[in-house]
CSV table of C-alpha atoms in Angstrom, one decimal:
chain,number,residue,atom,x,y,z
E,45,ALA,CA,161.8,15.0,107.9
E,46,GLN,CA,165.2,13.4,107.2
E,47,SER,CA,166.8,10.5,109.0
E,48,VAL,CA,169.7,8.1,108.7
E,49,THR,CA,170.0,4.5,109.7
E,50,GLN,CA,173.4,2.8,110.0
E,51,LEU,CA,173.1,-0.9,110.0
E,52,GLY,CA,175.6,-2.5,112.3
E,53,SER,CA,176.9,-0.6,115.3
E,54,HIS,CA,180.1,-2.6,115.2
E,55,VAL,CA,182.0,-4.0,112.2
E,56,SER,CA,185.2,-6.1,112.3
E,57,VAL,CA,187.3,-6.8,109.3
E,58,SER,CA,190.8,-8.2,108.8
E,59,GLU,CA,193.6,-6.0,107.6
E,60,GLY,CA,193.5,-6.0,103.8
E,61,ALA,CA,189.8,-7.1,103.6
E,62,LEU,CA,187.0,-5.1,102.1
E,63,VAL,CA,185.3,-2.5,104.3
E,64,LEU,CA,181.6,-2.0,103.9
E,65,LEU,CA,179.6,0.3,106.2
E,66,ARG,CA,175.9,0.6,105.5
E,67,CYS,CA,173.8,3.7,105.5
E,68,ASN,CA,170.2,4.2,104.5
E,69,TYR,CA,168.5,7.5,104.5
E,70,SER,CA,165.0,8.9,104.5
E,71,SER,CA,164.3,12.3,102.8
E,72,SER,CA,161.2,13.8,101.2
E,73,VAL,CA,163.4,16.0,99.0
E,74,PRO,CA,166.7,15.4,97.2
E,75,PRO,CA,169.3,14.6,99.9
E,76,TYR,CA,172.8,15.8,100.5
E,77,LEU,CA,174.8,12.9,102.0
E,78,PHE,CA,178.0,12.8,104.0
E,79,TRP,CA,180.3,10.3,105.7
E,80,TYR,CA,182.4,11.5,108.6
E,81,VAL,CA,185.1,9.7,110.6
E,82,GLN,CA,185.8,10.2,114.3
E,83,TYR,CA,188.9,9.0,116.0
E,84,PRO,CA,189.0,8.7,119.9
E,85,ASN,CA,188.7,12.0,121.7
E,86,GLN,CA,188.6,14.0,118.4
E,87,GLY,CA,186.0,15.8,116.4
E,88,LEU,CA,184.5,14.6,113.1
E,89,GLN,CA,186.4,14.7,109.9
E,90,LEU,CA,184.8,14.6,106.5
E,91,LEU,CA,185.5,11.5,104.4
E,92,LEU,CA,183.3,12.3,101.4
E,93,LYS,CA,180.0,13.9,100.4
E,94,TYR,CA,177.3,13.7,97.7
E,95,THR,CA,175.3,16.7,96.7
E,96,THR,CA,174.5,16.4,93.0
E,97,GLY,CA,176.0,14.9,89.9
E,98,ALA,CA,178.1,11.6,89.8
E,99,THR,CA,176.6,9.1,92.2
E,100,LEU,CA,179.9,7.4,92.9
E,101,VAL,CA,181.8,9.6,95.2
E,102,LYS,CA,185.5,9.2,96.1
E,103,GLY,CA,186.9,10.5,99.3
E,104,ILE,CA,190.0,10.6,101.4
E,105,ASN,CA,192.1,7.6,102.5
E,106,GLY,CA,190.8,5.4,99.7
E,107,PHE,CA,187.1,5.5,100.7
E,108,GLU,CA,184.2,5.8,98.3
E,109,ALA,CA,180.4,5.7,98.5
E,110,GLU,CA,177.6,5.3,96.0
E,111,PHE,CA,174.4,7.2,96.1
E,112,LYS,CA,171.5,4.8,95.1
E,113,LYS,CA,168.2,6.7,95.0
E,114,SER,CA,166.2,3.5,94.3
E,115,GLU,CA,167.6,1.9,97.5
E,116,THR,CA,167.8,5.1,99.5
E,117,SER,CA,171.3,4.0,100.4
E,118,PHE,CA,174.8,5.6,100.6
E,119,HIS,CA,177.1,2.8,101.7
E,120,LEU,CA,180.7,3.4,102.4
E,121,THR,CA,183.4,1.1,101.0
E,122,LYS,CA,187.1,0.7,100.9
E,123,PRO,CA,188.8,-2.2,99.0
E,124,SER,CA,191.5,-2.9,101.6
E,125,ALA,CA,191.4,-2.1,105.2
E,126,HIS,CA,194.4,-0.6,107.1
E,127,MET,CA,194.9,-0.6,110.8
E,128,SER,CA,194.6,3.1,110.8
E,129,ASP,CA,191.0,2.9,109.6
E,130,ALA,CA,189.9,1.8,113.0
E,131,ALA,CA,187.5,4.5,114.1
E,132,GLU,CA,183.8,5.5,114.5
E,133,TYR,CA,182.1,6.3,111.2
E,134,PHE,CA,179.0,8.5,110.9
E,135,CYS,CA,176.6,8.9,108.0
E,136,ALA,CA,174.7,12.2,107.8
E,137,VAL,CA,171.9,13.7,105.7
E,138,THR,CA,170.7,17.2,105.1
E,139,ALA,CA,168.5,18.8,102.5
E,140,SER,CA,167.0,22.1,101.4
E,141,ASN,CA,164.1,21.8,103.9
E,142,THR,CA,166.0,20.8,107.0
E,143,GLY,CA,166.4,24.2,108.5
E,144,ASN,CA,170.2,24.0,108.2
E,145,GLN,CA,170.2,20.8,110.3
E,146,PHE,CA,172.4,17.8,109.6
E,147,TYR,CA,170.9,14.5,110.8
E,148,PHE,CA,173.5,11.9,111.9
E,149,GLY,CA,173.3,8.2,112.3
E,150,THR,CA,174.2,6.5,115.5
E,151,GLY,CA,177.6,5.5,114.1
E,152,THR,CA,179.5,2.3,113.2
E,153,SER,CA,182.6,1.4,115.1
E,154,LEU,CA,185.1,-0.2,112.8
E,155,THR,CA,187.7,-2.6,114.2
E,156,VAL,CA,190.6,-3.8,112.0
E,157,ILE,CA,192.1,-7.1,113.0
E,158,PRO,CA,195.8,-7.6,112.2
C,922,GLU,CA,194.4,28.2,107.7
C,923,THR,CA,193.2,27.9,111.3
C,924,GLY,CA,190.7,25.2,112.0
C,925,VAL,CA,187.8,25.2,114.4
C,926,THR,CA,188.9,25.5,118.0
C,927,GLN,CA,186.9,24.9,121.2
C,928,SER,CA,187.4,25.6,124.8
C,929,PRO,CA,187.5,24.2,127.4
C,930,THR,CA,188.3,20.7,126.3
C,931,HIS,CA,186.9,19.1,129.5
C,932,LEU,CA,184.9,20.4,132.4
C,933,ILE,CA,182.9,19.1,135.3
C,934,LYS,CA,179.8,20.7,136.7
C,935,THR,CA,177.1,19.9,139.2
C,936,ARG,CA,173.3,19.8,138.6
C,937,GLY,CA,171.7,23.2,138.5
C,938,GLN,CA,174.9,25.0,137.5
C,939,GLN,CA,175.4,27.0,134.3
C,940,VAL,CA,178.1,26.4,131.7
C,941,THR,CA,179.5,28.4,128.8
C,942,LEU,CA,181.4,26.7,126.0
C,943,ARG,CA,183.3,28.7,123.4
C,944,CYS,CA,184.1,28.2,119.7
C,945,SER,CA,186.3,29.9,117.2
C,946,SER,CA,185.2,29.2,113.6
C,947,GLN,CA,187.6,28.3,110.8
C,948,SER,CA,189.1,31.3,109.0
C,949,GLY,CA,186.6,32.5,106.4
C,950,HIS,CA,183.6,30.8,107.8
C,951,ASN,CA,180.6,32.8,108.9
C,952,THR,CA,178.2,30.1,110.0
C,953,VAL,CA,178.6,28.2,113.2
C,954,SER,CA,176.5,25.3,114.5
C,955,TRP,CA,176.5,23.3,117.7
C,956,TYR,CA,175.9,19.6,118.2
C,957,GLN,CA,175.5,17.5,121.3
C,958,GLN,CA,177.0,14.0,121.1
C,959,ALA,CA,176.0,11.7,124.0
C,960,LEU,CA,178.1,8.6,124.7
C,961,GLY,CA,177.6,6.0,121.9
C,962,GLN,CA,175.3,8.3,119.9
C,963,GLY,CA,175.6,10.4,116.8
C,964,PRO,CA,175.7,14.2,117.0
C,965,GLN,CA,172.4,15.9,117.6
C,966,PHE,CA,171.8,19.4,116.2
C,967,ILE,CA,171.3,22.1,118.8
C,968,PHE,CA,171.3,25.3,116.7
C,969,GLN,CA,173.1,27.3,114.0
C,970,TYR,CA,174.1,30.9,113.8
C,971,TYR,CA,174.7,32.9,110.6
C,972,ARG,CA,175.9,36.5,110.8
C,973,GLU,CA,175.1,36.7,114.5
C,974,GLU,CA,171.5,35.5,114.1
C,975,GLU,CA,170.1,32.1,115.1
C,976,ASN,CA,168.7,30.6,111.9
C,977,GLY,CA,168.0,27.0,112.8
C,978,ARG,CA,167.3,25.1,116.0
C,979,GLY,CA,166.9,21.5,116.9
C,980,ASN,CA,164.8,19.9,119.6
C,981,PHE,CA,166.5,21.4,122.6
C,982,PRO,CA,164.9,23.3,125.4
C,983,PRO,CA,165.3,27.1,125.8
C,984,ARG,CA,167.9,26.6,128.6
C,985,PHE,CA,170.3,25.9,125.7
C,986,SER,CA,171.1,29.3,124.2
C,987,GLY,CA,173.9,30.8,122.2
C,988,LEU,CA,175.6,33.8,120.7
C,989,GLN,CA,177.6,34.6,117.7
C,990,PHE,CA,180.0,37.5,117.7
C,991,PRO,CA,181.1,39.9,114.9
C,992,ASN,CA,184.3,37.8,114.3
C,993,TYR,CA,182.0,34.8,113.9
C,994,SER,CA,183.1,33.1,117.1
C,995,SER,CA,180.3,31.6,119.1
C,996,GLU,CA,179.2,30.6,122.6
C,997,LEU,CA,176.9,27.8,123.8
C,998,ASN,CA,175.3,28.5,127.2
C,999,VAL,CA,173.4,25.8,129.1
C,1000,ASN,CA,171.5,26.8,132.2
C,1001,ALA,CA,170.1,24.6,135.0
C,1002,LEU,CA,172.4,21.7,134.1
C,1003,GLU,CA,170.9,18.2,134.3
C,1004,LEU,CA,172.7,14.8,134.4
C,1005,ASP,CA,171.6,14.1,130.9
C,1006,ASP,CA,173.5,17.1,129.6
C,1007,SER,CA,176.7,15.1,130.1
C,1008,ALA,CA,178.0,14.8,126.5
C,1009,LEU,CA,180.6,15.9,124.0
C,1010,TYR,CA,179.6,19.3,122.6
C,1011,LEU,CA,180.8,19.8,119.1
C,1012,CYS,CA,181.1,23.1,117.3
C,1013,ALA,CA,181.1,23.2,113.5
C,1014,SER,CA,181.7,26.0,111.0
C,1015,ARG,CA,181.2,26.5,107.3
C,1016,SER,CA,181.0,29.2,104.8
C,1017,GLY,CA,177.4,30.4,104.0
C,1018,GLN,CA,174.3,28.8,105.1
C,1019,GLY,CA,173.4,26.5,102.2
C,1020,ASN,CA,173.1,22.8,103.0
C,1021,THR,CA,175.6,21.6,100.4
C,1022,GLY,CA,178.5,22.9,102.3
C,1023,GLU,CA,180.3,20.4,104.6
C,1024,LEU,CA,180.7,21.1,108.3
C,1025,PHE,CA,184.2,21.5,109.7
C,1026,PHE,CA,184.2,20.3,113.3
C,1027,GLY,CA,186.3,21.2,116.3
C,1028,GLU,CA,187.5,18.5,118.7
C,1029,GLY,CA,184.7,19.2,121.2
C,1030,SER,CA,184.2,20.1,124.8
C,1031,ARG,CA,183.4,17.2,127.0
C,1032,LEU,CA,181.0,18.1,129.8
C,1033,THR,CA,180.3,15.9,132.8
C,1034,VAL,CA,177.4,16.8,135.1
C,1035,LEU,CA,177.5,15.3,138.5
């Protein structure tokens, strides 16, 4: 079975500082990994995804993530935080044997301090 | 291109009642899945429909049921509502049923059960 663990339910950074949101996954087969962002009272919007190929993935709004198989990690980073980045972030995993199911983490709430 | 739309956006029911939530998939998408997001949690997979057939189901009881129509829109029905059914219900669509495709989410239907 697949699962995702997001370390840190709340993360605070200063505006302009590095953003690092952690995600570790468990999968018995090659995973497909995703990061989604959720603003208050809205649905989820895809930031980036890893399926195959290059392990460093670039997404929207300056975010990127690196797939590290040896560490079973897919951490999300952004060099310089903006106030508009304040939101809830979800890491998700799926795979060929999940029965079409995406498994989401419990989320990390990002606060950006001016 | 029209995105995923859900209705109603908010509703209040009492225990034991039944509810129907509706979803129109994004243009060109033939796969719809439903997720339940409890307060402070990540989305949990309920089920997925592909070409009007259920082809994946999460750990939800039979009182959660669904339909997909020829135009690929979908309904989620919940019978005998319980207090724990209070949550944001998210509909997501994508093209095809392979797991490499990202999910496109609607803004959700927030259900409160009293």
